[in-house]
Coordinates of C-alpha atoms and ligand atoms in Angstrom, one line a residue:
M858 CA 8.9 79.0 -6.3
Q859 CA 8.5 79.5 -2.5
D860 CA 10.4 80.5 0.6
L861 CA 11.9 77.8 2.8
D862 CA 9.1 78.0 5.4
A863 CA 6.3 77.4 2.8
V864 CA 8.4 74.6 1.1
L865 CA 8.9 72.8 4.4
K866 CA 5.2 73.2 5.5
Q867 CA 4.2 71.6 2.1
H868 CA 6.7 68.8 2.5
A869 CA 5.6 67.9 6.1
A870 CA 2.0 67.5 4.9
Q871 CA 3.1 64.5 2.7
S872 CA 3.8 61.9 5.4
D873 CA 5.1 61.6 9.0
I874 CA 8.7 60.9 7.9
D875 CA 8.5 64.0 5.7
A876 CA 7.3 66.1 8.5
D877 CA 10.3 64.9 10.6
V878 CA 12.6 65.8 7.6
A879 CA 11.0 69.3 7.4
R880 CA 11.6 69.8 11.2
A881 CA 15.3 68.7 10.8
V882 CA 15.8 71.1 8.0
N883 CA 14.1 73.9 9.8
G884 CA 16.5 73.2 12.7
L885 CA 19.5 73.2 10.4
A886 CA 18.3 76.5 9.0
R887 CA 18.0 78.1 12.6
A888 CA 21.5 76.8 13.2
A889 CA 22.9 78.3 10.0
A890 CA 21.2 81.7 10.8
A891 CA 23.1 81.6 14.3
I892 CA 26.5 80.5 12.6
S893 CA 26.2 83.2 10.0
K894 CA 25.6 85.8 12.8
L895 CA 28.4 84.6 14.7
I896 CA 30.7 84.9 11.7
R897 CA 29.6 88.5 11.0
T898 CA 29.6 89.8 14.5
P899 CA 32.9 91.6 15.5
D900 CA 34.2 89.7 18.5
K901 CA 37.9 89.6 19.1
A902 CA 37.5 87.3 22.0
A903 CA 35.7 84.7 20.1
N904 CA 38.8 84.3 17.8
L905 CA 36.8 81.9 15.5
G906 CA 39.9 80.7 13.4
A907 CA 41.9 79.9 16.6
I908 CA 43.0 76.2 16.9
K909 CA 41.3 74.6 19.9
G910 CA 44.2 72.3 20.6
S911 CA 42.6 69.0 19.8
A912 CA 42.4 67.4 16.4
N913 CA 39.2 65.8 15.3
A914 CA 38.8 62.1 14.3
D915 CA 39.9 62.7 10.8
G916 CA 43.1 64.5 11.9
D917 CA 42.0 68.1 11.2
D918 CA 43.0 70.8 13.6
Q919 CA 39.7 71.8 15.2
K920 CA 39.1 75.5 15.1
A921 CA 36.9 77.6 17.6
L922 CA 34.2 78.0 14.8
D923 CA 34.2 74.1 14.0
V924 CA 33.2 73.4 17.7
L925 CA 30.7 76.4 18.0
A926 CA 29.0 75.3 14.8
D927 CA 28.9 71.7 16.0
D928 CA 27.4 72.7 19.3
E929 CA 24.7 74.9 17.5
I930 CA 23.7 72.1 15.2
T931 CA 23.7 69.4 17.9
A932 CA 21.2 71.6 20.0
Q933 CA 18.9 72.2 17.0
L934 CA 18.8 68.6 15.9
H935 CA 18.0 67.5 19.6
T936 CA 15.2 70.1 19.5
A937 CA 14.0 68.6 16.2
G938 CA 13.7 65.1 17.6
V939 CA 16.4 63.5 15.6
A940 CA 17.7 59.9 16.6
I941 CA 21.4 60.1 15.9
Y942 CA 23.8 63.0 14.9
L943 CA 26.9 62.0 12.8
S944 CA 29.6 64.9 12.7
E945 CA 33.0 65.6 11.3
E946 CA 33.8 67.1 14.8
Q947 CA 32.6 64.0 16.8
D948 CA 34.6 60.7 16.7
T949 CA 31.5 58.5 17.2
P950 CA 27.7 58.9 16.5
I951 CA 25.9 61.1 19.1
P952 CA 22.5 59.5 20.2
L953 CA 19.9 62.2 20.6
H954 CA 16.3 60.6 20.7
A955 CA 15.8 56.7 21.0
D956 CA 12.4 57.1 19.2
G957 CA 13.7 59.5 16.4
T958 CA 13.1 58.4 12.8
L959 CA 16.1 60.3 11.2
I960 CA 19.9 60.3 11.2
V961 CA 21.6 63.5 10.3
A962 CA 25.3 63.6 9.2
S963 CA 27.0 67.1 9.1
D964 CA 30.2 68.8 8.3
P965 CA 29.3 71.8 10.8
L966 CA 31.9 74.1 9.3
D967 CA 33.3 73.3 5.8
G968 CA 36.4 75.2 4.8
S969 CA 37.9 75.8 8.2
S970 CA 41.2 76.7 6.6
N971 CA 39.5 79.8 5.2
I972 CA 37.8 81.0 8.5
D973 CA 40.2 83.8 9.1
T974 CA 40.8 84.8 5.5
N975 CA 37.2 86.1 5.0
V976 CA 36.6 83.6 2.2
S977 CA 33.1 81.8 2.0
I978 CA 32.8 78.8 4.2
G979 CA 29.7 76.7 4.9
T980 CA 27.7 73.8 6.6
I981 CA 26.9 70.6 4.8
F982 CA 24.1 68.1 5.9
S983 CA 22.7 64.7 4.9
I984 CA 19.4 63.3 6.2
M985 CA 18.8 59.5 6.2
P986 CA 16.2 57.1 7.7
A987 CA 17.3 56.0 11.2
A988 CA 16.3 52.4 10.1
G989 CA 19.3 52.2 7.9
G990 CA 21.9 52.8 10.6
S991 CA 24.8 55.2 10.8
L992 CA 26.8 53.6 7.8
Q993 CA 24.2 53.5 4.7
C994 CA 24.7 54.3 1.0
G995 CA 24.2 57.9 -0.1
R996 CA 21.4 56.6 -2.3
N997 CA 19.2 56.2 0.9
Q998 CA 19.3 59.9 1.7
L999 CA 15.9 61.7 2.2
A1000 CA 17.3 65.0 1.8
A1001 CA 20.7 66.9 1.6
G1002 CA 21.9 70.4 1.4
F1003 CA 24.6 72.9 2.2
F1004 CA 24.7 76.5 3.4
V1005 CA 27.3 79.0 2.2
Y1006 CA 28.4 81.8 4.6
G1007 CA 29.7 84.3 2.0
P1008 CA 28.7 87.7 0.6
Q1009 CA 25.2 86.2 0.8
T1010 CA 24.2 83.4 3.3
T1011 CA 22.6 80.9 0.9
L1012 CA 21.1 77.3 1.1
L1013 CA 21.1 74.6 -1.7
L1014 CA 18.5 71.9 -0.7
T1015 CA 17.1 68.8 -2.2
L1016 CA 14.1 67.0 -0.6
G1017 CA 14.4 64.3 -3.4
D1018 CA 12.5 66.2 -6.0
G1019 CA 14.9 68.7 -7.7
V1020 CA 17.2 71.3 -6.1
L1021 CA 16.0 74.5 -4.5
A1022 CA 18.0 77.7 -3.7
F1023 CA 17.4 80.2 -1.0
Q1024 CA 19.0 83.3 0.4
M1025 CA 18.7 84.4 4.0
D1026 CA 17.5 87.8 4.7
D1027 CA 18.6 90.1 7.6
D1028 CA 15.8 88.4 9.9
G1029 CA 17.3 84.9 9.4
F1030 CA 14.5 83.7 6.9
F1031 CA 15.5 81.8 3.8
C1032 CA 13.9 83.5 0.7
D1033 CA 13.4 81.7 -2.7
M1034 CA 16.0 83.0 -5.1
G1035 CA 13.9 82.1 -8.1
W1036 CA 16.7 80.1 -9.6
Q1037 CA 15.6 76.9 -11.4
V1038 CA 18.7 74.9 -10.4
A1039 CA 20.0 72.8 -13.2
M1040 CA 23.8 71.8 -13.6
P1041 CA 25.0 72.9 -17.1
A1042 CA 26.0 69.7 -19.0
D1043 CA 29.2 71.1 -20.4
T1044 CA 32.0 73.3 -19.0
Q1045 CA 35.5 74.5 -19.8
E1046 CA 36.4 75.3 -16.0
F1047 CA 38.0 72.8 -13.6
G1048 CA 38.7 73.0 -9.9
I1049 CA 41.6 71.1 -8.3
N1050 CA 44.4 71.9 -5.8
T1051 CA 47.2 72.0 -8.4
S1052 CA 49.9 72.1 -5.6
N1053 CA 49.3 68.3 -5.3
Q1054 CA 50.1 67.6 -9.0
R1055 CA 53.3 65.6 -8.3
H1056 CA 51.2 63.2 -6.1
W1057 CA 48.4 62.5 -8.6
H1058 CA 47.8 59.2 -10.2
A1059 CA 48.1 59.0 -14.1
P1060 CA 44.4 59.4 -15.0
V1061 CA 44.1 62.7 -13.2
K1062 CA 47.5 63.9 -14.5
A1063 CA 46.6 63.1 -18.1
Y1064 CA 43.1 64.9 -17.7
I1065 CA 44.6 68.0 -16.1
D1066 CA 47.4 68.0 -18.7
A1067 CA 44.9 67.9 -21.5
C1068 CA 43.1 70.7 -20.0
L1069 CA 46.2 72.7 -19.7
D1070 CA 47.2 72.0 -23.3
G1071 CA 44.2 74.0 -24.3
R1072 CA 42.9 74.3 -28.0
D1073 CA 46.0 72.4 -29.3
G1074 CA 45.6 69.5 -26.9
E1075 CA 43.6 66.4 -27.2
L1076 CA 40.5 68.0 -25.7
K1077 CA 40.6 70.8 -28.2
R1078 CA 39.4 73.4 -25.7
N1079 CA 40.9 76.2 -23.7
Y1080 CA 40.1 75.7 -19.9
N1081 CA 39.9 78.0 -17.0
M1082 CA 40.7 77.1 -13.4
R1083 CA 39.0 78.1 -10.0
W1084 CA 39.9 76.6 -6.5
V1085 CA 38.6 78.2 -3.4
G1086 CA 39.5 75.6 -0.9
S1087 CA 36.1 75.5 0.6
L1088 CA 34.0 72.6 -0.9
V1089 CA 30.7 74.6 -0.5
A1090 CA 32.0 77.6 -2.3
D1091 CA 33.4 75.6 -5.3
A1092 CA 30.3 73.5 -5.4
W1093 CA 28.0 76.6 -5.3
R1094 CA 29.9 78.0 -8.3
I1095 CA 29.5 74.8 -10.2
F1096 CA 25.8 74.7 -9.7
R1097 CA 25.6 78.3 -10.9
R1098 CA 27.7 78.2 -14.0
G1099 CA 28.9 74.6 -14.5
G1100 CA 32.3 73.2 -13.9
V1101 CA 34.1 70.1 -12.5
F1102 CA 35.6 69.7 -9.1
L1103 CA 38.3 67.2 -8.4
Y1104 CA 39.7 66.0 -5.1
P1105 CA 41.4 62.7 -6.2
A1106 CA 43.1 60.0 -4.4
D1107 CA 46.8 60.6 -4.5
C1108 CA 50.2 59.1 -3.5
R1109 CA 50.5 61.0 -0.3
D1110 CA 50.2 59.1 3.1
G1111 CA 46.7 59.3 4.3
Y1112 CA 45.4 60.5 0.8
S1113 CA 44.9 57.0 -0.7
Q1114 CA 41.3 57.7 -0.7
G1115 CA 41.6 61.5 -1.1
R1116 CA 40.8 64.2 1.4
L1117 CA 37.0 64.6 1.4
R1118 CA 34.8 62.5 3.7
L1119 CA 32.1 60.3 2.1
V1120 CA 29.3 60.3 4.8
Y1121 CA 29.2 64.1 5.5
E1122 CA 30.7 65.8 2.5
A1123 CA 30.6 63.8 -0.7
N1124 CA 27.1 62.0 -0.2
P1125 CA 25.2 65.1 0.5
V1126 CA 26.8 67.1 -2.4
A1127 CA 26.5 64.0 -4.7
M1128 CA 22.7 63.8 -4.1
L1129 CA 22.3 67.6 -5.0
V1130 CA 24.5 67.1 -8.0
E1131 CA 22.4 64.2 -9.4
Q1132 CA 19.2 66.0 -8.6
A1133 CA 20.4 68.9 -10.6
G1134 CA 21.3 66.7 -13.5
G1135 CA 25.0 66.4 -12.9
K1136 CA 27.3 63.5 -12.0
A1137 CA 29.4 62.6 -9.0
T1138 CA 31.8 59.8 -9.0
N1139 CA 35.1 58.5 -7.3
G1140 CA 36.6 58.2 -10.9
T1141 CA 34.8 54.9 -11.6
D1142 CA 31.8 54.4 -9.4
S1143 CA 28.8 56.7 -8.5
I1144 CA 29.4 58.3 -5.1
L1145 CA 25.8 57.5 -4.0
D1146 CA 26.4 53.6 -4.6
I1147 CA 29.5 53.4 -2.3
Q1148 CA 28.9 51.4 1.0
P1149 CA 30.7 53.4 3.8
Q1150 CA 32.7 51.2 6.2
D1151 CA 33.6 54.0 8.7
L1152 CA 32.0 57.2 9.7
H1153 CA 34.9 59.4 8.7
E1154 CA 36.3 57.4 5.7
R1155 CA 37.4 59.5 2.9
V1156 CA 36.6 59.2 -0.9
A1157 CA 38.1 60.4 -4.1
F1158 CA 35.6 63.0 -5.2
I1159 CA 34.9 64.2 -8.8
F1160 CA 31.6 66.0 -9.5
G1161 CA 30.1 68.6 -11.8
S1162 CA 28.8 69.0 -15.4
M1163 CA 27.7 65.5 -16.6
N1164 CA 29.7 65.5 -20.0
E1165 CA 32.9 66.8 -18.6
V1166 CA 32.7 64.1 -15.7
D1167 CA 32.2 61.6 -18.3
V1168 CA 35.4 62.8 -20.0
I1169 CA 37.3 62.3 -16.7
I1170 CA 35.7 58.8 -16.1
G1171 CA 37.0 58.0 -19.7
Y1172 CA 40.5 58.8 -18.6
H1173 CA 40.0 56.3 -15.5
S1174 CA 38.9 53.4 -17.8
Ligands
AHG1927 P1 36.8 71.0 6.4 O1 37.2 72.4 6.5 O2 35.3 70.7 6.6 O3 37.7 70.1 7.0 O4 36.9 70.6 4.7 C1 37.9 71.2 4.0 C2 37.9 70.5 2.6 C3 37.0 71.2 1.6 O5 36.1 72.0 2.1 C4 37.9 71.7 0.6 O6 37.4 71.4 -0.7 C5 39.2 71.0 0.8 O7 39.2 70.7 2.2 C6 40.3 71.8 0.5 O8 41.4 71.0 0.7 P2 42.9 71.6 0.4 O9 43.1 72.6 1.5 O10 43.8 70.3 0.5 O11 42.9 72.3 -1.0
MN1928 MN1 38.1 69.7 9.0
MN1929 MN1 34.5 70.0 4.8
MN1930 MN1 34.6 70.8 8.5

């Protein structure tokens, strides 16, 4: 197992496009180190959780840190020679270099509702070939990952050949965690925002009811529940000890396709999940096979331990 710099050097030596991917990941790691420092630096004036006044294309209130993280990533991807940047915080694709070979999609700051609650938040990224255009299936991704700004600043990364885990040191270097990342196939722990229960469609209602019925229910097992409200924090836990995450479609206006965004949240996490031996679906289809129609389109997102996701798919059939 190696530190990030060594991994990227080795990857870059494979081909020209892999060298471009390595440069982009290195730029994202520099941006994450800067965002992590920003979060940790006492600065009343920065007021990172303050709403900036404008909503983003998906209707989310933009917080100060959303914008600062977006600016940091834009600058690093420009330096890395990336062709186009797709961002939760930008209505349309941002052209950077006409001769670039890569498109990078990012959720610059995931978990914004947790910024001023001192709960883990993060940055998610997806790296695709520029030739595929801004709306391409997640199956085309060349690399994907997410940073978590928590008690530790960490990175889960896939370059297409398994999942690697790193922890940032005080100097901003990402050190190997010595963790052979593999998603446990079974779990008795689910994550869902239960306050939406009255809005859920029948399959999700039936599954969660069966979980809550415990050993006497049809699943014959007791379940635990965890919900952080930052996708990256819930995902990191699930990679660590197994579990399932559900943000389903529901009956609320605007939630007919759930809450999470396909291009810069579900696709990168789904690539990591499959690379670690887990499963990621919208309830019926694999996330990575869905053809995006719009940069900010939402998708019902269920992922985690393979055998438990299969149980949930069973409720949808
Ligand atoms: P973002 O802060 O990037 O807009 O993403 C927030 C997402 C995701 O991180 C989390 O899983 C989900 O919102 C939580 O939604 P609820 O607040 O509805 O539970
Ligand atoms: Mn948001
Ligand atoms: Mn997010
Ligand atoms: Mn975000």
